[in-house]
XYZ file of C-alpha atoms in Angstrom:
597
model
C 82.389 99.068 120.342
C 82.274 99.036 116.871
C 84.202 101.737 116.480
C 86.969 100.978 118.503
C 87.162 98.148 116.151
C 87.461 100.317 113.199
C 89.852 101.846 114.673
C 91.920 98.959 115.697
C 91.441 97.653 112.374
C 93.394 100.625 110.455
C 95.694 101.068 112.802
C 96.879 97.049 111.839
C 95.843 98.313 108.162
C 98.852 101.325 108.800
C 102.008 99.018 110.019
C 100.947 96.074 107.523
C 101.487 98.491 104.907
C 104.450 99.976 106.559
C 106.015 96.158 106.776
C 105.244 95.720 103.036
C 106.109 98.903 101.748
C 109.669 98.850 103.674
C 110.215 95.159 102.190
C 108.893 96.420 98.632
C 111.575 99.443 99.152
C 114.164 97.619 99.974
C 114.536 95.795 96.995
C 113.924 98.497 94.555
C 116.645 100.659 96.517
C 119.023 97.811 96.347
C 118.323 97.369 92.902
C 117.046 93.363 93.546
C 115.746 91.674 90.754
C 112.194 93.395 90.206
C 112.946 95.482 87.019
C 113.300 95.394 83.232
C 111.040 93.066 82.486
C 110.235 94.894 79.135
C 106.397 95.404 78.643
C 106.899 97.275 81.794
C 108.954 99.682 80.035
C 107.154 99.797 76.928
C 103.487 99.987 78.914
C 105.896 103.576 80.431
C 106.349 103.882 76.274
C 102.919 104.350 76.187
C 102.740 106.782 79.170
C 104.966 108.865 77.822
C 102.833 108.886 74.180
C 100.030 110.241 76.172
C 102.215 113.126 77.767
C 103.893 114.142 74.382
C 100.680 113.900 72.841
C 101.725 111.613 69.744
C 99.265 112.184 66.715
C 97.009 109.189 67.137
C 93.816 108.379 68.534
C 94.118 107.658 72.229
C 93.309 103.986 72.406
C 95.441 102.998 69.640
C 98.552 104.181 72.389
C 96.991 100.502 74.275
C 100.189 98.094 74.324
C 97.528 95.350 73.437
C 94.178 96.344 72.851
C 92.884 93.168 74.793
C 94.656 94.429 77.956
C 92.574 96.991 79.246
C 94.309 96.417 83.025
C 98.084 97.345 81.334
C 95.950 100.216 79.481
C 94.944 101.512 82.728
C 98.565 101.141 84.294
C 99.703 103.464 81.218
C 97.703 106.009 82.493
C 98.541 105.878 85.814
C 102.480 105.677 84.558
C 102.215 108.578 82.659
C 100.848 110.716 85.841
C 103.631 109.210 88.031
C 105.650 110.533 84.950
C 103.977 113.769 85.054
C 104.622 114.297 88.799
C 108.284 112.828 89.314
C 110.147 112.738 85.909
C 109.814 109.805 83.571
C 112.266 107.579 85.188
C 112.084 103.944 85.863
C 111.119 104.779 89.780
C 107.898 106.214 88.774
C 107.226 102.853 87.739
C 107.682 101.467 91.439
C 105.723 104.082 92.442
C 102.669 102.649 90.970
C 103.445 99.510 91.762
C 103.380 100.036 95.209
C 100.000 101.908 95.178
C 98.265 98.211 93.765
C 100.803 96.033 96.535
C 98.959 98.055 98.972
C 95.558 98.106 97.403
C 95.664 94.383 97.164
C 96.463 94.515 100.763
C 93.592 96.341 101.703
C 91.227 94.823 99.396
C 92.168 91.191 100.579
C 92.191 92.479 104.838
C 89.094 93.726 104.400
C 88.077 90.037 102.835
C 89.134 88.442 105.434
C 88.544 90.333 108.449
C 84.697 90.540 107.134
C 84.726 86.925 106.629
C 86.684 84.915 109.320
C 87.409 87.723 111.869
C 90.603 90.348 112.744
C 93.086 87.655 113.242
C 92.752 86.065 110.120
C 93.204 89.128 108.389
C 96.387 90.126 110.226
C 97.837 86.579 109.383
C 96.673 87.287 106.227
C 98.516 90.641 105.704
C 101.493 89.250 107.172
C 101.876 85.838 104.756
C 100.517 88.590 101.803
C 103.764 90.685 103.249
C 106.484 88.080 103.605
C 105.279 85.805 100.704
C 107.819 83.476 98.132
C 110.233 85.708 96.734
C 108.762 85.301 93.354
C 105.517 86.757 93.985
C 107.053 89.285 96.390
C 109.472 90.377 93.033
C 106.239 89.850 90.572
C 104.310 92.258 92.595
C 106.685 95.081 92.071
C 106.746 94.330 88.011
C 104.168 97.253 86.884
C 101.958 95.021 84.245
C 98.754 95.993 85.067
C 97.703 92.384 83.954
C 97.434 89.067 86.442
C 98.826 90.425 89.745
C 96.566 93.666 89.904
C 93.831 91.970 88.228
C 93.982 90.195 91.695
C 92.175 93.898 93.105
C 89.094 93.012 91.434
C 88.980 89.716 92.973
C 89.108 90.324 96.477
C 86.825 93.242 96.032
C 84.051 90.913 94.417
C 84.477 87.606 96.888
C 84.165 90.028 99.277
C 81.098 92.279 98.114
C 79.815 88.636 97.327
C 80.857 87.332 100.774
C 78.814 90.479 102.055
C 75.685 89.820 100.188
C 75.538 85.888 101.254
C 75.612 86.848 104.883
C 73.095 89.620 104.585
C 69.439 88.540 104.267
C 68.394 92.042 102.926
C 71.503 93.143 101.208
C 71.116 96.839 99.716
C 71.175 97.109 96.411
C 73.951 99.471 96.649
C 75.939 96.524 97.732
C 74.846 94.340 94.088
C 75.033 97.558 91.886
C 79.027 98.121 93.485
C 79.385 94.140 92.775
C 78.599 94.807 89.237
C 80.618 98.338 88.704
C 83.675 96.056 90.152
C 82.842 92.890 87.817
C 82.624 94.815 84.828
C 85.637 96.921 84.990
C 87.249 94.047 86.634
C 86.747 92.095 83.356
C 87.704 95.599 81.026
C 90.922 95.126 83.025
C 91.732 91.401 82.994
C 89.500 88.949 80.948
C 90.225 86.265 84.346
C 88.057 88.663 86.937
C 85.528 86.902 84.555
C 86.080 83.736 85.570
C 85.464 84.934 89.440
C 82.786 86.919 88.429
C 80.919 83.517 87.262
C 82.083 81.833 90.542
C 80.614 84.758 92.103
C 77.429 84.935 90.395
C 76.793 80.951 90.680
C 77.353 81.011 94.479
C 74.874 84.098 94.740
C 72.181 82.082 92.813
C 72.959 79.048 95.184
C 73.620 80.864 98.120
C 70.664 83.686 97.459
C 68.310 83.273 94.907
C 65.201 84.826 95.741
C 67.384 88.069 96.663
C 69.507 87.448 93.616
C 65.996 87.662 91.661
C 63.821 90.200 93.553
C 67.156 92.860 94.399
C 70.174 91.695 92.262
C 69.246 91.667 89.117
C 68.626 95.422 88.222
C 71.164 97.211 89.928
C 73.879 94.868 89.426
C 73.483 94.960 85.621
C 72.956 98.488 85.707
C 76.530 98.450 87.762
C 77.880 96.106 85.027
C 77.292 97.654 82.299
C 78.624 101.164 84.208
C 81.880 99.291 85.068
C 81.999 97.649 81.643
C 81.695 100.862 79.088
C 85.602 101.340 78.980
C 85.402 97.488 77.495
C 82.430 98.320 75.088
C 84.426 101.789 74.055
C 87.663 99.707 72.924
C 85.383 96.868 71.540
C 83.555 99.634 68.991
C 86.979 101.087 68.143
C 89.060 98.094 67.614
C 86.156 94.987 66.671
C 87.594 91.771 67.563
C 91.155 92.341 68.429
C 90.110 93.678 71.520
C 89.626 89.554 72.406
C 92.423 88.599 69.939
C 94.591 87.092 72.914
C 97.346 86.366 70.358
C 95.269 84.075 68.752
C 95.786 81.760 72.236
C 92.222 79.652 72.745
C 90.666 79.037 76.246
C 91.048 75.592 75.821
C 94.208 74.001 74.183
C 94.834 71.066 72.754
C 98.263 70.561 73.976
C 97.371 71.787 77.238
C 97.714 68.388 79.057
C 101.344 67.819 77.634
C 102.345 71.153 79.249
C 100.798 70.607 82.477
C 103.034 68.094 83.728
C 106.149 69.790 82.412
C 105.292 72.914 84.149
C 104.576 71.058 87.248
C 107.877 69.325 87.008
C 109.715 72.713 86.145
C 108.398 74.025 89.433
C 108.168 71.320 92.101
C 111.019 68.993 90.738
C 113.553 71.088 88.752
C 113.024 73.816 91.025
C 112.910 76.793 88.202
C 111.551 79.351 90.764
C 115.134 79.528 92.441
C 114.508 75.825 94.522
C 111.987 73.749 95.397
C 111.281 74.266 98.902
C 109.056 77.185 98.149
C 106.531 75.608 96.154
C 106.115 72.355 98.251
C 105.987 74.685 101.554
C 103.585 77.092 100.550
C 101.476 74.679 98.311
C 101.237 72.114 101.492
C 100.411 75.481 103.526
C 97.167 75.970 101.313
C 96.274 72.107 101.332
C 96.836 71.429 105.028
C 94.562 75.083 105.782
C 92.206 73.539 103.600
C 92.031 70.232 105.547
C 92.487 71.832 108.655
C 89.086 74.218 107.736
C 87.081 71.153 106.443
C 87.553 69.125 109.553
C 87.612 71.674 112.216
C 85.394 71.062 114.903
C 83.738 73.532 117.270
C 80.898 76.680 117.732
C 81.894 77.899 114.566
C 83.147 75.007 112.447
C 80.594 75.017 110.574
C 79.646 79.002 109.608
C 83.602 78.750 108.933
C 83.557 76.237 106.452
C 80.836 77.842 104.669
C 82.407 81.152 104.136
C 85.580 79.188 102.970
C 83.859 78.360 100.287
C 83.895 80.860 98.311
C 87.297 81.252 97.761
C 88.135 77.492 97.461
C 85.992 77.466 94.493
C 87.735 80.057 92.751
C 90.592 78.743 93.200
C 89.406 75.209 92.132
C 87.550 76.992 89.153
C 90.486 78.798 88.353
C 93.086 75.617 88.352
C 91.241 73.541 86.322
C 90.854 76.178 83.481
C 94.284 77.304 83.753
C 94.937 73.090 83.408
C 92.973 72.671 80.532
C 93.924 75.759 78.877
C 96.858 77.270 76.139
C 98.225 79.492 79.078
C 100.688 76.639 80.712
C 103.687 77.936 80.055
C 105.694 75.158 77.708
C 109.002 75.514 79.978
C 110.020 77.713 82.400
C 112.829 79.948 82.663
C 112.450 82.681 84.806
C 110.447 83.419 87.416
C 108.525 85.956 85.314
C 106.292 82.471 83.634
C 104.928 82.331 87.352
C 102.922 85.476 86.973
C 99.890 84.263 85.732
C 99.899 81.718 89.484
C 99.104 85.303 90.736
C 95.414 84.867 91.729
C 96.688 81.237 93.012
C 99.153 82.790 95.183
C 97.016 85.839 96.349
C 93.648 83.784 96.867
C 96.050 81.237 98.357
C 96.813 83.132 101.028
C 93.165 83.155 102.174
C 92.630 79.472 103.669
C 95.877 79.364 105.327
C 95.654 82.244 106.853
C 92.216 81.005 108.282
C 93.647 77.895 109.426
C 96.657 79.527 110.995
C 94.101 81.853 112.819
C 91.817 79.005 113.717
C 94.259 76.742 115.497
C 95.632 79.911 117.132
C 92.120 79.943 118.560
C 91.969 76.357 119.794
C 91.390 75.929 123.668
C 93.984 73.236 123.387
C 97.515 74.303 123.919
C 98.538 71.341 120.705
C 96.159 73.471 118.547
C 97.582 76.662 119.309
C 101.302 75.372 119.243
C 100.820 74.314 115.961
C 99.395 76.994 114.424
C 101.924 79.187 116.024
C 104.580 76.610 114.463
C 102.998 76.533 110.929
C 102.257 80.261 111.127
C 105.782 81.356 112.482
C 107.562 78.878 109.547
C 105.892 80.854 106.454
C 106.985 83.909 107.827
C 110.956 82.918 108.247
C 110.054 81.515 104.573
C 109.110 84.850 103.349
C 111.897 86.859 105.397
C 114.770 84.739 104.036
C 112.957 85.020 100.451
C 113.724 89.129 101.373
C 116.985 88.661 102.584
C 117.616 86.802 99.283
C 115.878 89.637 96.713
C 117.642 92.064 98.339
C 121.360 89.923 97.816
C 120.424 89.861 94.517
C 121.031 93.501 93.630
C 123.331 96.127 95.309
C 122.336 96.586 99.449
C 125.201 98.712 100.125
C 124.803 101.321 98.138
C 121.071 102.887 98.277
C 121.866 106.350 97.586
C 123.825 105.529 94.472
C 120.706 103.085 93.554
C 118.597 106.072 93.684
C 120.378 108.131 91.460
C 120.302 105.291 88.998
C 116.708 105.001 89.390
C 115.694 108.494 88.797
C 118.304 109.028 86.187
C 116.952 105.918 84.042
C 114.147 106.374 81.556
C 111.391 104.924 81.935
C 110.270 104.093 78.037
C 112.256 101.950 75.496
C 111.077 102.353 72.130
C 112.502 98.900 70.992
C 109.948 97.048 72.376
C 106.790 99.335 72.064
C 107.316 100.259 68.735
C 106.472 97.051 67.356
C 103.476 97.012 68.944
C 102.502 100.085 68.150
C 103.085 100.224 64.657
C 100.396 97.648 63.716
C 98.014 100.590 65.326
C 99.020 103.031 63.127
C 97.302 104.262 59.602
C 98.783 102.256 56.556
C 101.316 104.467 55.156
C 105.112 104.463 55.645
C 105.323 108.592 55.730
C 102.677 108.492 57.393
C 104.067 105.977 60.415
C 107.306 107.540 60.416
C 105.691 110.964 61.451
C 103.685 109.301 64.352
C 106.535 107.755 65.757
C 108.704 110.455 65.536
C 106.217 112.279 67.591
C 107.582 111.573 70.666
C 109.394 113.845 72.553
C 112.895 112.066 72.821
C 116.139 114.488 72.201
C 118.359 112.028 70.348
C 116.523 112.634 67.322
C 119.015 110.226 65.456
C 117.899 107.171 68.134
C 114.370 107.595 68.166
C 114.659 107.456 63.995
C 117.128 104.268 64.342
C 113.818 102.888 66.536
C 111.047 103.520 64.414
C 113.075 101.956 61.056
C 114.293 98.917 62.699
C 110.255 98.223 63.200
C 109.094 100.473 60.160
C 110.785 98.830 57.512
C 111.093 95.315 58.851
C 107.820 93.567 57.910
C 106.627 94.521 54.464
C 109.321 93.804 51.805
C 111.979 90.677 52.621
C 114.036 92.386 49.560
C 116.891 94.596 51.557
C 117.857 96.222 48.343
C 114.395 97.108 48.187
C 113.990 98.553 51.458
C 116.993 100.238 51.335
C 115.727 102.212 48.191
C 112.464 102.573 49.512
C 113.604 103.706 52.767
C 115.540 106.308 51.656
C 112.528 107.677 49.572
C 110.553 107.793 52.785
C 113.496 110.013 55.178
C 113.831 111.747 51.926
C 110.274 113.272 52.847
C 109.897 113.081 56.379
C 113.545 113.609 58.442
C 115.483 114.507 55.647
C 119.538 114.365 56.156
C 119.282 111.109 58.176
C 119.666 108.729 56.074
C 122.471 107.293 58.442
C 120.160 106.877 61.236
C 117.545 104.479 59.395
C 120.456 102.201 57.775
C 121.530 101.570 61.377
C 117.796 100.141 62.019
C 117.942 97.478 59.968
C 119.629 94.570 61.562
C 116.016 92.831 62.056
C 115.558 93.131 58.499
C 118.964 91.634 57.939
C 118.533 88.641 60.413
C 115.229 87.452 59.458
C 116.206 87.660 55.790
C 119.221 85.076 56.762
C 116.720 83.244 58.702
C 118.115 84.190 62.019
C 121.534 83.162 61.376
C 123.498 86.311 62.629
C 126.952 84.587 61.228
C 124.595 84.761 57.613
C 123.981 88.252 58.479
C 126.770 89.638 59.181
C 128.674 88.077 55.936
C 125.845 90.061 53.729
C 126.547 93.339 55.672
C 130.012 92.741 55.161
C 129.567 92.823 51.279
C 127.881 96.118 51.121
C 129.504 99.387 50.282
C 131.726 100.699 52.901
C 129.792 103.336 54.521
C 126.290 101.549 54.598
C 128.149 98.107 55.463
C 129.673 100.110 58.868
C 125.718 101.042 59.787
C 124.482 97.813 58.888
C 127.159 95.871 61.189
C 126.434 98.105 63.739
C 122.470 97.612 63.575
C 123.160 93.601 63.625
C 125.525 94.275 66.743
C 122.671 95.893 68.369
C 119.787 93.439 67.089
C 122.224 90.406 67.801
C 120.376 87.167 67.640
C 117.166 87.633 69.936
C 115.786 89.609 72.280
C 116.758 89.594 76.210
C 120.873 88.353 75.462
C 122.361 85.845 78.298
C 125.883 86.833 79.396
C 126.402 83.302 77.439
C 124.544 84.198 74.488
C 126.764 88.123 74.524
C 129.990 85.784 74.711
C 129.384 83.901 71.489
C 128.230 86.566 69.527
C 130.751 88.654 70.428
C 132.682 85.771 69.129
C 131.414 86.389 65.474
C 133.239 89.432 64.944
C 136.308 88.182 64.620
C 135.469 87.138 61.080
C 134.885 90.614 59.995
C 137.422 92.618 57.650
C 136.957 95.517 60.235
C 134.804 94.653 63.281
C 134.738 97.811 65.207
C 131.100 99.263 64.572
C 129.396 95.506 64.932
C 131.006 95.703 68.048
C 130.449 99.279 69.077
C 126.634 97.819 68.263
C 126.892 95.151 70.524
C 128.280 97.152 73.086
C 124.590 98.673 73.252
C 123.510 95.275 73.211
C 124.636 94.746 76.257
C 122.374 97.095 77.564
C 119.488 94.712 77.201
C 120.629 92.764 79.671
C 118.540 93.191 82.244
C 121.141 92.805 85.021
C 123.854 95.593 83.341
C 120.812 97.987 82.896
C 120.969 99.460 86.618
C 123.962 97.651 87.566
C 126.642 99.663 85.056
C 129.403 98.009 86.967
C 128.611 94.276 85.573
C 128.544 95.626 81.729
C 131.869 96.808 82.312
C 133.061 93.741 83.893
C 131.644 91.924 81.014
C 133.584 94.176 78.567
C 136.796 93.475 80.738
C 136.390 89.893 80.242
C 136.754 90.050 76.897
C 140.178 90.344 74.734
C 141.635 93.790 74.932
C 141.105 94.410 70.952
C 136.942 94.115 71.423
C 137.130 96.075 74.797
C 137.111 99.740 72.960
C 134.525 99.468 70.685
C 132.670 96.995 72.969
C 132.836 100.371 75.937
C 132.050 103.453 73.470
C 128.600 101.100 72.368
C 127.771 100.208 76.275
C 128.576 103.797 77.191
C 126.236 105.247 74.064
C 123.344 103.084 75.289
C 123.703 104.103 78.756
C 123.767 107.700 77.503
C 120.514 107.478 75.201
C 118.743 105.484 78.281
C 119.902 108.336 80.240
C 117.407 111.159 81.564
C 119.063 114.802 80.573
């Protein structure tokens, strides 16, 4: 009997995953809105340091050395890199393999805990959830959504132990291996390890005491050496969260903002998403809590455990500097992840539990309430998918395996603060990488090389010069292109400011320095509104031709022109015909240096 159980059970496992996966696909093959966001290119950075074997220690390739989880992602980029091409598809490929572990990890939860057709409504919600956290799960972080892995596994190892009177100690030593990487790959698995460990010494003491203790340290402090190893190589920055505290002190005046932002202003694409789903997990909640029956009870119980993560987990994200001060793309929800994924848990019980009901009102509505979520979630597909380009998904995957996978822009600056002081030094590192546009990967590493340390251009310019001089000599050109940061933050971020000092300089340098502020514009991640008004600025230039050619690559950052070629051009066509040629050959030059040989 059991099994034939088993068996049933993977077979559900195999088309849950199928139904996911062929969602997941379809948006990345229509090119939907589940790309660019850029650590996930930089973390690829990273991947691709590892494979062309940069000249630095290995940890200091980390994006942040406090993210152990987007560490771990690095390494698993750079062997999707080493077995497809580094191209941004690799990238989907890995996050697909942790949107299916997740699904496993939270089935197995559930069916455990509340029985097989609680897990199946859970796969199914987990499958056809809001579009944001369908779209979030495909964004290869390594940070809140996979962290979400950990979780499930301990509530349910947890889960395990509470119903077992003897529990082996195999089953608290595993707890601990999972708790203590858990919390090398995302410092929240620590807050559900303590929700774990108090309900174990409510739940179990006298087996937490007598059988716990030993092995599950022993399995924490197994789980936990990859934390201990970055601690002893990098100190305290390995907890330097950006300097953000646990607790803020503004936290309360950003709560009800965000709230707003979300259930008012509807800043997740509308507002019927967050009251259905959020009403989904209350009303399971209620439905759990007064349930009546056999099993009411033993079902309550084993609820739990999850409700008190999730209340633990609320009221320190509440209190706490990580509310988001406004939101303005969908991206701010990511770190609701364990919210959503946890989330999932008590409606799906309730959904299952009413389905269960002897009366035929019982099972109606949970039929009704189970059957709504899901045309929730399929019209959330139907809608990622209309965001990108359905009809063409051969083209789509050309783009996608033609596309790099890295962008030095954003990595670099992190990166650099890794390196050993020394601007020679630096300079050789980064030009370590393997990247065949010599002349780009040089414009890269001096538009973060020689931006912090001296606010005096002149100065910069000299001592840059002394620095290719040694290291890259003959390319000269290529560093004076990299310093449009420099430029803007030494006119205060006025780019009208900037662009009137690069016009003063000699004519060959003041070409390369108008076409560095093109590219650098006036922030990162450039609206098409934002592109329109600086494009605007050029018209007050003697000669504006290379700041445009530069902000022709600008465009490129732009998340939706990146795979979608066709929308930079129609930007460039909607501009006056005397910006459109230099405004093409800079698009086209980005595409070409983003382009896999």
């Amino acid at each position: 009997m059991r099994g034939s159980q088993q068996h049933s059970d993977l077979w559900t496992l195999v088309w849950l995953s199928a139904v996911t996966l062929v969602l997941r696909a379809a948006y990345v093959l229509a090119l939907g809105d589940v790309f660019f966001y850029g650590e996930e290119l930089e973390k690829g950075t990273a991947a691709k340091g590892m494979l062309d074997g940069v000249g630095v220690a290995h940890h200091h390739l980390a994006y942040h050395y406090y993210e152990g989880g987007g560490f771990v992602v690095s390494h698993l980029k750079a062997l999707a890199f080493l077995l497809t091409g580094e191209h941004v598809l690799a990238h989907k490929l890995v996050a697909a393999c942790f949107v299916l572990a997740v699904l496993v990890a939270g089935y197995a939860f559930v069916r455990d805990s509340f029985g097989r057709r609680a897990a199946l409504w859970f796969g199914l919600l987990y499958a056809f959830s809001p579009a944001t956290f369908q779209k979030l799960s495909l964004i290869s972080l390594g940070i809140h959504f996979e962290a979400c892995l950990f979780l499930l596994l301990a509530l349910g190892l947890t889960a395990r132990i509470l119903r077992e009177e003897q529990a082996r100690r195999s089953l608290w030593f595993l707890l601990g291996v999972v708790c203590g990487f858990g919390l090398y790959f995302s410092y929240q698995v620590g807050l559900g390890a303590a929700v774990c460990l108090a309900a174990l010494a409510l739940g179990r003491p006298g087996a937490l005491l007598r059988r716990g203790v030993l092995p599950g340290l022993a399995g924490t402090l197994l789980g936990g050496l990859p934390l201990l190893w970055m601690a002893l190589e990098v100190g305290s920055a390995v907890v330097d969260i950006h300097g953000v505290e646990l607790t803020g002190t503004d936290a309360g005046g950003r709560l009800l903002p965000f709230l707003q932002a979300l259930f008012v202003e509807g800043a997740l694409g509308g507002v019927l998403e967050p009251w259905l789903w959020t009403v989904a997990a209350v009303g399971g909640l209620a439905t759990v809590a007064f349930a009546r029956g056999p099993d009411a009870r033993q079902t309550r119980a084993r609820i739990a455990l999850p409700t008190a993560y999730l209340a633990a987990f609320l009221t320190v994200f509440a209190l706490s500097d990580f509310v988001p001060p406004e939101v303005y793309h969908f991206f701010l929800a990511l770190r609701l992840a364990p919210v959503w994924v946890i989330g999932l848990v008590p409606i799906a019980v309730a959904v299952a539990w009413l389905e269960g009901r002897e009366s035929g009102t019982a099972r109606r509505v949970g039929a009704l309430a189970g059957s709504a979520l899901l045309a929730a979630g399929g019209l959330a597909s139907l809608g990622i998918v209309a965001e990108g380009r359905p009809g063409s998904p051969a083209d789509n995957l050309d783009v996608l395996t033609r596309t790099k996978g890295y962008v030095y822009a954003g990595y670099f600056p992190k990166f650099v603060p890794h390196l050993p002081e020394g601007d020679e030094q630096r300079l050789e590192i980064l030009l370590g990488f393997d990247e065949p546009d010599r002349d780009w990967l040089l414009t890269e590493a001096c538009a973060v090389l020689f931006e912090a340390p001296l606010p005096d251009v002149e100065a910069v310019l000299k001592r840059g010069r002394e620095v290719i001089g040694a290291v890259a000599p003959g390319r000269v050109e290529a560093f004076e292109r990299g310093l449009g940061p420099l430029l803007l933050r030494a006119a205060d971020w006025d780019l009208a400011r900037a662009l009137e000092r690069a016009g003063a300089a000699p004519e060959g340098l003041r070409a390369r320095l108008l076409e560095g502020l093109g590219r650098v514009g006036s922030g990162p991640y450039p609206t098409i509104d934002v592109l329109a008004e600086e494009a605007k600025l050029g018209r007050g230039l003697a000669d504006p031709t290379p700041y445009l050619e530069g902000l022709g690559q600008r465009l490129y950052e732009n998340s939706t022109m990146r795979l979608m070629w066709n929308r930079g051009e129609a930007f460039i066509e909607s501009r006056p015909a005397f910006e459109r040629t230099a405004l093409r050959t800079g698009f086209e030059r980005a595409l070409a240096q983003h382009r896999l040989p």
